[in-house]
Amino acid sequence: MSAPPFSSRALFRVIHAGAMTSLQDRGRPGLKACGIPCGGAMDLNSINRLNQMFDQESDLACWEMLWASLQAECLGDCVIAYAGDAQGYVNECAVAAERTITMRCGDRLRFQARGQSLWTYLGVGGGWHGPQWFGSQSVWPDGGMGRLLRDGDILSAAGAPAWQLPEGVSARFLRAENSMRNSHFRVFKGPQWLAFPEAARESFFQSPWRISEQSNRAGFRLEGPALSVPEKQWISEPIVVGSIQVPANGQPIVLLNDGPTVGGYAKIAVLHPDDLNRFRQFPPGCLITFSLLS
Amino acid sequence: MFDASTAILSTHAIRYGRDAWLVEFAEEAGDESFAIAAMLREQLEKHPPPHLSEFCFAYTRVLLEFASEQCPTQAPEFFSMEQRPHAARKRIIEVCYDGEDLQRVAQHCHLTVDEVIAVHSSARYRVHFLGFAPGFPYLSGLPARLNTPRLDSPRTRIAAGSVGIGGAQTGIYPLPTAGGWNIIGRMQDPLFDPSAPLAECTLLRAGDELEFRAVTSFSR
């Protein structure tokens, strides 16, 4: 017998959306050959933990909030949880991250950023309702896939109205990694590593780099000593997420989720995949350093 | 799966991070790199290496990405196969040549505006690959007479469907973006439709042959 059809159920009315709030899941890998970047959550660890908490094997989308300042009024009973460094409040009482929270109609939910990390995620039992593009709910406005959350929007549940907590979930507490403040990142040599002058390669590792305010989901810009770049120009080549390219001004750019799939700037290094989530949580103004893996 | 006469194709592979190889299969972009790419694409589709999660072509290099921590220590090898005559899909795109930089291109190339249109719309182009942005075609075939340097200062917003010339390249912007190419015209149909199924979301595909046809207005 197939499950009865259900329509999405309104759960929250957004009073304040915040600067950059969008629905994100694990993204849409495998479409680079169409020019479509993977996209998806900037901190996959956080949405993976939220997914685990709701006992979902599937890839549920969460609201990704930059410097979380979301305020919303609950329209329908539900169970939520959040992950990230921001502080959540229900009716002005602080609620802990990475625990399930039961919301009742009329409750007020709000978040306040604490400035330690960029992205906070809000999940709901049964998942959030939202359109899919190529099998993913990840929003990418520049690619014509959805838009950022706005004041007045309604957040709806995708799951059945009868969605219930799996046994034991309210007591569950999944610990976050405690390594967030480690500002040191491991990289591999990039495809054009050998073409960079030796002085540039040395200062790339010796200098601390400041994460620029001119950073977004497509890439983080770094500020530091101007690296001299190879004179040779390269024909455009495919890019992996975490590549560190150096344009003519000598200031590296770390290419991330919504970045181009192909590009021509010389790439000095590539971030280790296991360091990516921590890197993408680092706020502008922070200083970071790199070390070379063999 | 390959007969005894097949030989290993000579390539140069670069390890690209923990989970990928970047394989260079030609030294420069051209007819030869186009043909080799078609051959490699066929091999990757029919016989993907174990744990390959995706591949992505550019003119002379193909990126092979593997599942997390499953990248082989040696780069996969390809075979040099006999080239079968392949029937490229032919695409004709109607272009209204009324772009704001048409005059600038004409002046730079010492041609009249009508000559620029005639040269641009009589050439045959090839879609080497899609990349940079969804559905954006990297083309070859721009007649050298139309080479025009990029704008000194890129425009902050270029409309989707704008046809431009940047240096020795010509192309079409699939989405509204910033860009530094000289805009010579516009096309009507979208190059990328995010609401379409994957197989139909891009108007063009790698391997397509393309012509531009000059129109004064669009038929619909």
JSON list of N, CA and C in Angstrom, two decimals, chain B residues 35-70:
[
{"chain": "B", "resi": 35, "resn": "ALA", "atom": "N", "xyz": [38.76, 15.90, -31.00]},
{"chain": "B", "resi": 35, "resn": "ALA", "atom": "CA", "xyz": [38.55, 14.49, -31.37]},
{"chain": "B", "resi": 35, "resn": "ALA", "atom": "C", "xyz": [38.96, 13.56, -30.24]},
{"chain": "B", "resi": 36, "resn": "ILE", "atom": "N", "xyz": [40.09, 13.88, -29.59]},
{"chain": "B", "resi": 36, "resn": "ILE", "atom": "CA", "xyz": [40.53, 13.01, -28.48]},
{"chain": "B", "resi": 36, "resn": "ILE", "atom": "C", "xyz": [39.53, 13.08, -27.34]},
{"chain": "B", "resi": 37, "resn": "ALA", "atom": "N", "xyz": [39.02, 14.29, -27.07]},
{"chain": "B", "resi": 37, "resn": "ALA", "atom": "CA", "xyz": [38.04, 14.43, -25.98]},
{"chain": "B", "resi": 37, "resn": "ALA", "atom": "C", "xyz": [36.81, 13.57, -26.24]},
{"chain": "B", "resi": 38, "resn": "ALA", "atom": "N", "xyz": [36.36, 13.54, -27.48]},
{"chain": "B", "resi": 38, "resn": "ALA", "atom": "CA", "xyz": [35.19, 12.73, -27.82]},
{"chain": "B", "resi": 38, "resn": "ALA", "atom": "C", "xyz": [35.47, 11.25, -27.54]},
{"chain": "B", "resi": 39, "resn": "MET", "atom": "N", "xyz": [36.69, 10.83, -27.89]},
{"chain": "B", "resi": 39, "resn": "MET", "atom": "CA", "xyz": [37.10, 9.44, -27.68]},
{"chain": "B", "resi": 39, "resn": "MET", "atom": "C", "xyz": [37.16, 9.11, -26.18]},
{"chain": "B", "resi": 40, "resn": "LEU", "atom": "N", "xyz": [37.75, 10.01, -25.41]},
{"chain": "B", "resi": 40, "resn": "LEU", "atom": "CA", "xyz": [37.89, 9.76, -23.97]},
{"chain": "B", "resi": 40, "resn": "LEU", "atom": "C", "xyz": [36.52, 9.78, -23.28]},
{"chain": "B", "resi": 41, "resn": "ARG", "atom": "N", "xyz": [35.65, 10.68, -23.74]},
{"chain": "B", "resi": 41, "resn": "ARG", "atom": "CA", "xyz": [34.32, 10.76, -23.15]},
{"chain": "B", "resi": 41, "resn": "ARG", "atom": "C", "xyz": [33.59, 9.43, -23.31]},
{"chain": "B", "resi": 42, "resn": "GLU", "atom": "N", "xyz": [33.72, 8.87, -24.51]},
{"chain": "B", "resi": 42, "resn": "GLU", "atom": "CA", "xyz": [33.07, 7.58, -24.78]},
{"chain": "B", "resi": 42, "resn": "GLU", "atom": "C", "xyz": [33.63, 6.49, -23.86]},
{"chain": "B", "resi": 43, "resn": "GLN", "atom": "N", "xyz": [34.95, 6.48, -23.68]},
{"chain": "B", "resi": 43, "resn": "GLN", "atom": "CA", "xyz": [35.55, 5.46, -22.81]},
{"chain": "B", "resi": 43, "resn": "GLN", "atom": "C", "xyz": [35.10, 5.63, -21.36]},
{"chain": "B", "resi": 44, "resn": "LEU", "atom": "N", "xyz": [35.02, 6.90, -20.90]},
{"chain": "B", "resi": 44, "resn": "LEU", "atom": "CA", "xyz": [34.62, 7.14, -19.51]},
{"chain": "B", "resi": 44, "resn": "LEU", "atom": "C", "xyz": [33.17, 6.78, -19.28]},
{"chain": "B", "resi": 45, "resn": "GLU", "atom": "N", "xyz": [32.33, 6.98, -20.31]},
{"chain": "B", "resi": 45, "resn": "GLU", "atom": "CA", "xyz": [30.93, 6.64, -20.14]},
{"chain": "B", "resi": 45, "resn": "GLU", "atom": "C", "xyz": [30.72, 5.12, -20.17]},
{"chain": "B", "resi": 46, "resn": "LYS", "atom": "N", "xyz": [31.44, 4.45, -21.08]},
{"chain": "B", "resi": 46, "resn": "LYS", "atom": "CA", "xyz": [31.24, 3.00, -21.21]},
{"chain": "B", "resi": 46, "resn": "LYS", "atom": "C", "xyz": [31.99, 2.21, -20.14]},
{"chain": "B", "resi": 47, "resn": "HIS", "atom": "N", "xyz": [33.18, 2.65, -19.79]},
{"chain": "B", "resi": 47, "resn": "HIS", "atom": "CA", "xyz": [34.01, 1.90, -18.85]},
{"chain": "B", "resi": 47, "resn": "HIS", "atom": "C", "xyz": [34.61, 2.83, -17.81]},
{"chain": "B", "resi": 48, "resn": "PRO", "atom": "N", "xyz": [33.78, 3.38, -16.93]},
{"chain": "B", "resi": 48, "resn": "PRO", "atom": "CA", "xyz": [34.35, 4.29, -15.93]},
{"chain": "B", "resi": 48, "resn": "PRO", "atom": "C", "xyz": [35.28, 3.55, -14.98]},
{"chain": "B", "resi": 49, "resn": "PRO", "atom": "N", "xyz": [36.40, 4.17, -14.58]},
{"chain": "B", "resi": 49, "resn": "PRO", "atom": "CA", "xyz": [37.28, 3.54, -13.59]},
{"chain": "B", "resi": 49, "resn": "PRO", "atom": "C", "xyz": [36.52, 3.35, -12.27]},
{"chain": "B", "resi": 50, "resn": "PRO", "atom": "N", "xyz": [36.92, 2.35, -11.46]},
{"chain": "B", "resi": 50, "resn": "PRO", "atom": "CA", "xyz": [36.22, 2.11, -10.20]},
{"chain": "B", "resi": 50, "resn": "PRO", "atom": "C", "xyz": [36.19, 3.37, -9.32]},
{"chain": "B", "resi": 51, "resn": "HIS", "atom": "N", "xyz": [35.07, 3.59, -8.67]},
{"chain": "B", "resi": 51, "resn": "HIS", "atom": "CA", "xyz": [34.87, 4.69, -7.71]},
{"chain": "B", "resi": 51, "resn": "HIS", "atom": "C", "xyz": [34.88, 6.09, -8.33]},
{"chain": "B", "resi": 52, "resn": "LEU", "atom": "N", "xyz": [34.84, 6.16, -9.66]},
{"chain": "B", "resi": 52, "resn": "LEU", "atom": "CA", "xyz": [34.78, 7.49, -10.29]},
{"chain": "B", "resi": 52, "resn": "LEU", "atom": "C", "xyz": [33.46, 8.15, -9.92]},
{"chain": "B", "resi": 53, "resn": "SER", "atom": "N", "xyz": [33.52, 9.35, -9.37]},
{"chain": "B", "resi": 53, "resn": "SER", "atom": "CA", "xyz": [32.26, 10.02, -9.01]},
{"chain": "B", "resi": 53, "resn": "SER", "atom": "C", "xyz": [31.81, 11.00, -10.07]},
{"chain": "B", "resi": 54, "resn": "GLU", "atom": "N", "xyz": [32.75, 11.65, -10.75]},
{"chain": "B", "resi": 54, "resn": "GLU", "atom": "CA", "xyz": [32.36, 12.45, -11.91]},
{"chain": "B", "resi": 54, "resn": "GLU", "atom": "C", "xyz": [33.58, 12.81, -12.74]},
{"chain": "B", "resi": 55, "resn": "PHE", "atom": "N", "xyz": [33.31, 13.16, -14.01]},
{"chain": "B", "resi": 55, "resn": "PHE", "atom": "CA", "xyz": [34.40, 13.66, -14.84]},
{"chain": "B", "resi": 55, "resn": "PHE", "atom": "C", "xyz": [33.95, 14.96, -15.49]},
{"chain": "B", "resi": 56, "resn": "CYS", "atom": "N", "xyz": [34.93, 15.78, -15.83]},
{"chain": "B", "resi": 56, "resn": "CYS", "atom": "CA", "xyz": [34.60, 17.09, -16.39]},
{"chain": "B", "resi": 56, "resn": "CYS", "atom": "C", "xyz": [35.71, 17.47, -17.36]},
{"chain": "B", "resi": 57, "resn": "PHE", "atom": "N", "xyz": [35.34, 17.76, -18.60]},
{"chain": "B", "resi": 57, "resn": "PHE", "atom": "CA", "xyz": [36.31, 18.09, -19.64]},
{"chain": "B", "resi": 57, "resn": "PHE", "atom": "C", "xyz": [36.52, 19.59, -19.76]},
{"chain": "B", "resi": 58, "resn": "ALA", "atom": "N", "xyz": [37.73, 19.97, -20.13]},
{"chain": "B", "resi": 58, "resn": "ALA", "atom": "CA", "xyz": [37.99, 21.29, -20.68]},
{"chain": "B", "resi": 58, "resn": "ALA", "atom": "C", "xyz": [38.69, 21.04, -22.01]},
{"chain": "B", "resi": 59, "resn": "TYR", "atom": "N", "xyz": [39.28, 22.07, -22.63]},
{"chain": "B", "resi": 59, "resn": "TYR", "atom": "CA", "xyz": [39.86, 21.88, -23.97]},
{"chain": "B", "resi": 59, "resn": "TYR", "atom": "C", "xyz": [40.87, 20.74, -24.03]},
{"chain": "B", "resi": 60, "resn": "THR", "atom": "N", "xyz": [41.83, 20.76, -23.10]},
{"chain": "B", "resi": 60, "resn": "THR", "atom": "CA", "xyz": [42.95, 19.83, -23.20]},
{"chain": "B", "resi": 60, "resn": "THR", "atom": "C", "xyz": [43.09, 18.91, -22.00]},
{"chain": "B", "resi": 61, "resn": "ARG", "atom": "N", "xyz": [42.23, 19.12, -20.99]},
{"chain": "B", "resi": 61, "resn": "ARG", "atom": "CA", "xyz": [42.37, 18.35, -19.76]},
{"chain": "B", "resi": 61, "resn": "ARG", "atom": "C", "xyz": [41.01, 17.82, -19.32]},
{"chain": "B", "resi": 62, "resn": "VAL", "atom": "N", "xyz": [41.03, 16.65, -18.71]},
{"chain": "B", "resi": 62, "resn": "VAL", "atom": "CA", "xyz": [39.80, 16.11, -18.12]},
{"chain": "B", "resi": 62, "resn": "VAL", "atom": "C", "xyz": [40.06, 15.85, -16.65]},
{"chain": "B", "resi": 63, "resn": "LEU", "atom": "N", "xyz": [39.09, 16.27, -15.83]},
{"chain": "B", "resi": 63, "resn": "LEU", "atom": "CA", "xyz": [39.17, 16.06, -14.38]},
{"chain": "B", "resi": 63, "resn": "LEU", "atom": "C", "xyz": [38.44, 14.77, -14.05]},
{"chain": "B", "resi": 64, "resn": "LEU", "atom": "N", "xyz": [39.12, 13.88, -13.32]},
{"chain": "B", "resi": 64, "resn": "LEU", "atom": "CA", "xyz": [38.49, 12.64, -12.86]},
{"chain": "B", "resi": 64, "resn": "LEU", "atom": "C", "xyz": [38.41, 12.70, -11.35]},
{"chain": "B", "resi": 65, "resn": "GLU", "atom": "N", "xyz": [37.20, 12.82, -10.82]},
{"chain": "B", "resi": 65, "resn": "GLU", "atom": "CA", "xyz": [37.02, 12.90, -9.37]},
{"chain": "B", "resi": 65, "resn": "GLU", "atom": "C", "xyz": [36.49, 11.58, -8.86]},
{"chain": "B", "resi": 66, "resn": "PHE", "atom": "N", "xyz": [37.05, 11.14, -7.73]},
{"chain": "B", "resi": 66, "resn": "PHE", "atom": "CA", "xyz": [36.70, 9.84, -7.17]},
{"chain": "B", "resi": 66, "resn": "PHE", "atom": "C", "xyz": [35.98, 10.03, -5.84]},
{"chain": "B", "resi": 67, "resn": "ALA", "atom": "N", "xyz": [35.28, 8.96, -5.43]},
{"chain": "B", "resi": 67, "resn": "ALA", "atom": "CA", "xyz": [34.61, 8.98, -4.13]},
{"chain": "B", "resi": 67, "resn": "ALA", "atom": "C", "xyz": [35.67, 9.24, -3.06]},
{"chain": "B", "resi": 68, "resn": "SER", "atom": "N", "xyz": [35.22, 9.80, -1.93]},
{"chain": "B", "resi": 68, "resn": "SER", "atom": "CA", "xyz": [36.12, 10.19, -0.86]},
{"chain": "B", "resi": 68, "resn": "SER", "atom": "C", "xyz": [37.13, 9.09, -0.51]},
{"chain": "B", "resi": 69, "resn": "GLU", "atom": "N", "xyz": [38.40, 9.43, -0.60]},
{"chain": "B", "resi": 69, "resn": "GLU", "atom": "CA", "xyz": [39.52, 8.54, -0.26]},
{"chain": "B", "resi": 69, "resn": "GLU", "atom": "C", "xyz": [39.61, 7.29, -1.13]},
{"chain": "B", "resi": 70, "resn": "GLN", "atom": "N", "xyz": [39.00, 7.33, -2.32]},
{"chain": "B", "resi": 70, "resn": "GLN", "atom": "CA", "xyz": [39.04, 6.18, -3.23]},
{"chain": "B", "resi": 70, "resn": "GLN", "atom": "C", "xyz": [39.85, 6.47, -4.50]}
]
